[in-house]
Amino acid sequence: MIKAVLFDLDGTLLNRDASVKVFIEKQYQRQNKWLNHIQKDKYTSRFIELDNRGYVWKDKVYQQLVDEFDITGLTWEELLQDYISQFKDSCVPFSNLISTLEALKNNNIVLGMITNGKGKFQMDNVKALGIEKYFKTILISEWEGMKKPEPQIFQKALKQLNVLPSESIFVGDHPEKDVRAAQNVGMEGVWKQDYQWNNVKADFIVDDLEEVPLIIDKLSNYNIING
């Protein structure tokens, strides 16, 4: 019987691609005095390209942007600080986020989150989405000193939720760091589809968060039928 659902954050609950686009356009407007020699579309598209969907930390991204676009009067450190402090105001959730968490909570499912990233930055984004209250545990790699796909971070979350791996499912967008890593500790691995990957081996595949409660129903019925 499934007692817990654990989620990744970026690309799973937070629509990071959409959030980055909103943020970088706002940043261009905020810093227009120093950036107006660059076309807005060129600045935003180059940031998105260098960011590589969050896999490149922003110190490198902004150093490159300042160099490439010959930005003066504004340092890469100032642009980075702007990103750290302002990104939370551009967070875009995936559809049906709150209703899914409500449905799970109403089904007496305990919720956890495991995300890689900087501690305060990620927690600010969780709070911006208005979802902190739904989670019994939130583990962020910087604060934990370990990260996905390391099994220890999954095991710590399960321990805090007081559930067995076999009683839990993990929902994430990364085939290795989320799905495979969760399966390796004995959880059901649910892949939230992402165009970046194909042929992902997962126990379940969802396109929308609202499908997650249906998976739990399916697993519960299976367990009842198979005793």
mmCIF file of C-alpha atoms in Angstrom:
data_model
loop_
_atom_site.group_PDB
_atom_site.id
_atom_site.type_symbol
_atom_site.label_atom_id
_atom_site.label_comp_id
_atom_site.label_asym_id
_atom_site.label_seq_id
_atom_site.Cartn_x
_atom_site.Cartn_y
_atom_site.Cartn_z
ATOM 1 C CA MET A 1 0.000 0.000 0.000
ATOM 2 C CA ILE A 2 1.336 3.409 -0.966
ATOM 3 C CA LYS A 3 1.662 5.727 2.032
ATOM 4 C CA ALA A 4 3.993 8.426 0.689
ATOM 5 C CA VAL A 5 4.717 10.365 -2.482
ATOM 6 C CA LEU A 6 8.006 12.196 -2.878
ATOM 7 C CA PHE A 7 8.640 14.780 -5.571
ATOM 8 C CA ASP A 8 11.522 16.473 -7.308
ATOM 9 C CA LEU A 9 11.135 20.274 -7.655
ATOM 10 C CA ASP A 10 12.582 21.706 -10.893
ATOM 11 C CA GLY A 11 10.899 20.306 -13.975
ATOM 12 C CA THR A 12 8.395 18.396 -11.843
ATOM 13 C CA LEU A 13 6.477 20.839 -9.633
ATOM 14 C CA LEU A 14 8.146 24.057 -10.794
ATOM 15 C CA ASN A 15 7.970 24.709 -14.523
ATOM 16 C CA ARG A 16 11.565 25.839 -14.651
ATOM 17 C CA ASP A 17 11.698 26.531 -18.393
ATOM 18 C CA ALA A 18 8.735 28.914 -18.163
ATOM 19 C CA SER A 19 10.049 30.467 -14.926
ATOM 20 C CA VAL A 20 13.477 31.182 -16.426
ATOM 21 C CA LYS A 21 11.885 32.884 -19.424
ATOM 22 C CA VAL A 22 9.754 35.108 -17.176
ATOM 23 C CA PHE A 23 12.721 35.909 -14.941
ATOM 24 C CA ILE A 24 15.245 36.790 -17.636
ATOM 25 C CA GLU A 25 12.799 39.119 -19.393
ATOM 26 C CA LYS A 26 12.146 40.877 -16.061
ATOM 27 C CA GLN A 27 15.875 41.110 -15.410
ATOM 28 C CA TYR A 28 16.441 42.712 -18.792
ATOM 29 C CA GLN A 29 13.816 45.346 -17.958
ATOM 30 C CA ARG A 30 15.199 45.934 -14.443
ATOM 31 C CA GLN A 31 18.768 46.367 -15.675
ATOM 32 C CA ASN A 32 17.877 48.024 -18.968
ATOM 33 C CA LYS A 33 20.170 50.987 -18.310
ATOM 34 C CA TRP A 34 23.170 48.637 -18.602
ATOM 35 C CA LEU A 35 21.740 46.138 -21.084
ATOM 36 C CA ASN A 36 19.952 48.299 -23.643
ATOM 37 C CA HIS A 37 22.792 47.943 -26.159
ATOM 38 C CA ILE A 38 21.759 44.270 -26.443
ATOM 39 C CA GLN A 39 18.544 43.175 -28.123
ATOM 40 C CA LYS A 40 16.170 41.762 -25.513
ATOM 41 C CA ASP A 41 15.553 38.572 -27.505
ATOM 42 C CA LYS A 42 19.301 38.041 -27.912
ATOM 43 C CA TYR A 43 19.970 38.508 -24.175
ATOM 44 C CA THR A 44 17.155 36.180 -23.104
ATOM 45 C CA SER A 45 17.893 33.439 -25.628
ATOM 46 C CA ARG A 46 21.622 33.446 -24.840
ATOM 47 C CA PHE A 47 20.956 33.218 -21.091
ATOM 48 C CA ILE A 48 18.612 30.266 -21.621
ATOM 49 C CA GLU A 49 21.204 28.568 -23.834
ATOM 50 C CA LEU A 50 24.086 29.039 -21.369
ATOM 51 C CA ASP A 51 21.917 28.067 -18.381
ATOM 52 C CA ASN A 52 21.414 24.632 -19.961
ATOM 53 C CA ARG A 53 18.142 24.073 -18.073
ATOM 54 C CA GLY A 54 19.743 24.784 -14.710
ATOM 55 C CA TYR A 55 22.689 22.425 -15.036
ATOM 56 C CA VAL A 56 25.177 25.316 -15.235
ATOM 57 C CA TRP A 57 25.346 27.502 -12.134
ATOM 58 C CA LYS A 58 24.754 31.171 -12.823
ATOM 59 C CA ASP A 59 28.207 32.508 -11.906
ATOM 60 C CA LYS A 60 29.501 30.896 -15.110
ATOM 61 C CA VAL A 61 26.467 32.050 -17.107
ATOM 62 C CA TYR A 62 26.779 35.690 -16.095
ATOM 63 C CA GLN A 63 30.551 35.803 -16.534
ATOM 64 C CA GLN A 64 30.005 34.598 -20.086
ATOM 65 C CA LEU A 65 27.190 37.087 -20.751
ATOM 66 C CA VAL A 66 29.210 40.058 -19.453
ATOM 67 C CA ASP A 67 32.136 39.006 -21.615
ATOM 68 C CA GLU A 68 30.181 38.220 -24.787
ATOM 69 C CA PHE A 69 27.933 41.275 -24.717
ATOM 70 C CA ASP A 70 30.589 43.653 -23.387
ATOM 71 C CA ILE A 71 28.397 44.694 -20.455
ATOM 72 C CA THR A 72 29.902 47.603 -18.495
ATOM 73 C CA GLY A 73 28.640 49.408 -15.399
ATOM 74 C CA LEU A 74 27.205 46.164 -14.080
ATOM 75 C CA THR A 75 29.291 43.231 -12.864
ATOM 76 C CA TRP A 76 28.509 39.547 -13.260
ATOM 77 C CA GLU A 77 28.353 39.362 -9.462
ATOM 78 C CA GLU A 78 25.569 41.964 -9.426
ATOM 79 C CA LEU A 79 23.650 40.092 -12.111
ATOM 80 C CA LEU A 80 24.072 36.864 -10.146
ATOM 81 C CA GLN A 81 22.828 38.523 -6.952
ATOM 82 C CA ASP A 82 19.821 39.819 -8.872
ATOM 83 C CA TYR A 83 19.108 36.255 -9.998
ATOM 84 C CA ILE A 84 19.445 34.833 -6.470
ATOM 85 C CA SER A 85 17.181 37.441 -4.891
ATOM 86 C CA GLN A 86 14.599 37.917 -7.637
ATOM 87 C CA PHE A 87 14.066 34.509 -9.273
ATOM 88 C CA LYS A 88 11.443 33.516 -6.695
ATOM 89 C CA ASP A 89 9.160 36.250 -8.057
ATOM 90 C CA SER A 90 9.065 34.511 -11.445
ATOM 91 C CA CYS A 91 8.151 30.969 -10.349
ATOM 92 C CA VAL A 92 5.618 29.289 -12.644
ATOM 93 C CA PRO A 93 3.968 26.083 -11.361
ATOM 94 C CA PHE A 94 3.010 23.166 -13.563
ATOM 95 C CA SER A 95 -0.723 22.823 -14.109
ATOM 96 C CA ASN A 96 -2.775 21.135 -11.394
ATOM 97 C CA LEU A 97 0.004 21.476 -8.812
ATOM 98 C CA ILE A 98 -2.106 22.562 -5.834
ATOM 99 C CA SER A 99 -5.099 20.376 -6.683
ATOM 100 C CA THR A 100 -2.823 17.323 -6.940
ATOM 101 C CA LEU A 101 -1.193 17.996 -3.567
ATOM 102 C CA GLU A 102 -4.633 18.558 -2.037
ATOM 103 C CA ALA A 103 -5.929 15.294 -3.491
ATOM 104 C CA LEU A 104 -2.961 13.363 -2.108
ATOM 105 C CA LYS A 105 -3.263 15.014 1.297
ATOM 106 C CA ASN A 106 -7.000 14.230 1.404
ATOM 107 C CA ASN A 107 -6.106 10.599 0.686
ATOM 108 C CA ASN A 108 -3.884 10.562 3.800
ATOM 109 C CA ILE A 109 -0.716 10.327 1.698
ATOM 110 C CA VAL A 110 2.331 11.914 3.326
ATOM 111 C CA LEU A 111 4.422 14.093 1.038
ATOM 112 C CA GLY A 112 8.143 14.689 0.742
ATOM 113 C CA MET A 113 10.425 16.592 -1.600
ATOM 114 C CA ILE A 114 14.036 15.965 -2.598
ATOM 115 C CA THR A 115 15.741 18.525 -4.774
ATOM 116 C CA ASN A 116 19.290 19.254 -5.806
ATOM 117 C CA GLY A 117 20.417 22.870 -5.589
ATOM 118 C CA LYS A 118 21.234 25.749 -3.283
ATOM 119 C CA GLY A 119 19.363 25.624 0.015
ATOM 120 C CA LYS A 120 17.841 29.070 0.478
ATOM 121 C CA PHE A 121 17.327 29.581 -3.255
ATOM 122 C CA GLN A 122 15.306 26.376 -3.624
ATOM 123 C CA MET A 123 13.343 26.952 -0.419
ATOM 124 C CA ASP A 124 12.442 30.466 -1.598
ATOM 125 C CA ASN A 125 11.043 28.917 -4.766
ATOM 126 C CA VAL A 126 9.050 26.322 -2.792
ATOM 127 C CA LYS A 127 7.551 29.118 -0.695
ATOM 128 C CA ALA A 128 6.839 31.198 -3.798
ATOM 129 C CA LEU A 129 4.785 28.316 -5.193
ATOM 130 C CA GLY A 130 2.812 28.262 -1.927
ATOM 131 C CA ILE A 131 3.360 24.537 -1.355
ATOM 132 C CA GLU A 132 5.653 24.315 1.683
ATOM 133 C CA LYS A 133 2.756 23.449 4.016
ATOM 134 C CA TYR A 134 1.929 20.250 2.107
ATOM 135 C CA PHE A 135 5.299 18.599 2.749
ATOM 136 C CA LYS A 136 6.337 16.758 5.873
ATOM 137 C CA THR A 137 9.960 16.822 4.747
ATOM 138 C CA ILE A 138 11.903 18.877 2.179
ATOM 139 C CA LEU A 139 15.519 17.883 1.558
ATOM 140 C CA ILE A 140 17.751 20.209 -0.471
ATOM 141 C CA SER A 141 21.148 18.880 -1.499
ATOM 142 C CA GLU A 142 23.268 21.849 -0.352
ATOM 143 C CA TRP A 143 21.793 21.717 3.144
ATOM 144 C CA GLU A 144 21.953 17.916 3.340
ATOM 145 C CA GLY A 145 25.532 17.544 2.111
ATOM 146 C CA MET A 146 24.395 14.871 -0.349
ATOM 147 C CA LYS A 147 22.429 14.900 -3.562
ATOM 148 C CA LYS A 148 20.441 12.801 -5.986
ATOM 149 C CA PRO A 149 21.133 10.187 -7.283
ATOM 150 C CA GLU A 150 22.912 9.208 -4.036
ATOM 151 C CA PRO A 151 20.719 6.657 -2.212
ATOM 152 C CA GLN A 152 21.375 8.249 1.189
ATOM 153 C CA ILE A 153 19.258 11.324 0.451
ATOM 154 C CA PHE A 154 16.288 9.139 -0.524
ATOM 155 C CA GLN A 155 16.777 6.957 2.547
ATOM 156 C CA LYS A 156 16.878 9.992 4.828
ATOM 157 C CA ALA A 157 13.599 11.306 3.393
ATOM 158 C CA LEU A 158 11.905 7.918 3.800
ATOM 159 C CA LYS A 159 13.106 7.706 7.387
ATOM 160 C CA GLN A 160 11.740 11.168 8.153
ATOM 161 C CA LEU A 161 8.395 10.198 6.619
ATOM 162 C CA ASN A 162 8.468 6.913 8.540
ATOM 163 C CA VAL A 163 7.654 4.789 5.484
ATOM 164 C CA LEU A 164 9.302 1.876 3.702
ATOM 165 C CA PRO A 165 10.600 2.253 0.134
ATOM 166 C CA SER A 166 7.949 -0.243 -1.019
ATOM 167 C CA GLU A 167 5.264 2.058 0.405
ATOM 168 C CA SER A 168 6.502 5.070 -1.553
ATOM 169 C CA ILE A 169 6.660 6.505 -5.031
ATOM 170 C CA PHE A 170 9.002 9.177 -6.355
ATOM 171 C CA VAL A 171 7.960 11.581 -9.120
ATOM 172 C CA GLY A 172 10.642 13.395 -11.108
ATOM 173 C CA ASP A 173 11.665 14.501 -14.584
ATOM 174 C CA HIS A 174 15.246 13.185 -14.680
ATOM 175 C CA PRO A 175 15.567 9.542 -15.826
ATOM 176 C CA GLU A 176 18.710 8.830 -13.766
ATOM 177 C CA LYS A 177 18.733 11.229 -10.805
ATOM 178 C CA ASP A 178 15.022 10.803 -10.091
ATOM 179 C CA VAL A 179 13.502 7.664 -11.599
ATOM 180 C CA ARG A 180 16.421 5.216 -11.595
ATOM 181 C CA ALA A 181 17.762 6.514 -8.276
ATOM 182 C CA ALA A 182 14.381 6.027 -6.591
ATOM 183 C CA GLN A 183 14.028 2.545 -8.059
ATOM 184 C CA ASN A 184 17.507 1.672 -6.777
ATOM 185 C CA VAL A 185 16.354 2.188 -3.184
ATOM 186 C CA GLY A 186 13.174 0.175 -3.738
ATOM 187 C CA MET A 187 10.633 2.892 -4.546
ATOM 188 C CA GLU A 188 8.299 3.069 -7.528
ATOM 189 C CA GLY A 189 9.828 5.490 -10.024
ATOM 190 C CA VAL A 190 7.412 7.811 -11.846
ATOM 191 C CA TRP A 191 8.751 9.843 -14.747
ATOM 192 C CA LYS A 192 7.153 13.225 -15.437
ATOM 193 C CA GLN A 193 7.664 13.446 -19.165
ATOM 194 C CA ASP A 194 10.199 15.921 -20.464
ATOM 195 C CA TYR A 195 11.035 16.501 -24.124
ATOM 196 C CA GLN A 196 14.763 16.232 -23.400
ATOM 197 C CA TRP A 197 14.666 12.441 -23.032
ATOM 198 C CA ASN A 198 13.142 9.478 -24.872
ATOM 199 C CA ASN A 199 12.633 5.795 -24.072
ATOM 200 C CA VAL A 200 12.777 6.329 -20.318
ATOM 201 C CA LYS A 201 12.307 3.162 -18.297
ATOM 202 C CA ALA A 202 9.966 3.975 -15.418
ATOM 203 C CA ASP A 203 7.300 2.171 -13.433
ATOM 204 C CA PHE A 204 4.832 4.826 -14.565
ATOM 205 C CA ILE A 205 4.955 7.808 -16.915
ATOM 206 C CA VAL A 206 2.825 10.922 -16.432
ATOM 207 C CA ASP A 207 2.368 14.018 -18.523
ATOM 208 C CA ASP A 208 0.389 15.972 -15.921
ATOM 209 C CA LEU A 209 0.614 15.988 -12.125
ATOM 210 C CA GLU A 210 -3.086 15.191 -11.835
ATOM 211 C CA GLU A 211 -2.254 11.649 -12.999
ATOM 212 C CA VAL A 212 -0.279 10.921 -9.798
ATOM 213 C CA PRO A 213 -3.307 10.221 -7.529
ATOM 214 C CA LEU A 214 -4.611 7.856 -10.228
ATOM 215 C CA ILE A 215 -1.371 5.846 -10.018
ATOM 216 C CA ILE A 216 -1.862 5.432 -6.282
ATOM 217 C CA ASP A 217 -5.424 4.189 -6.876
ATOM 218 C CA LYS A 218 -4.112 1.749 -9.458
ATOM 219 C CA LEU A 219 -1.427 0.404 -7.118
ATOM 220 C CA SER A 220 -3.892 0.127 -4.217
ATOM 221 C CA ASN A 221 -6.352 -1.823 -6.365
ATOM 222 C CA TYR A 222 -3.546 -4.067 -7.574
ATOM 223 C CA ASN A 223 -2.530 -4.821 -3.998
ATOM 224 C CA ILE A 224 -6.110 -5.587 -2.994
ATOM 225 C CA ILE A 225 -6.615 -7.959 -5.931
ATOM 226 C CA ASN A 226 -3.280 -9.672 -5.381
ATOM 227 C CA GLY A 227 -3.687 -9.836 -1.640
#
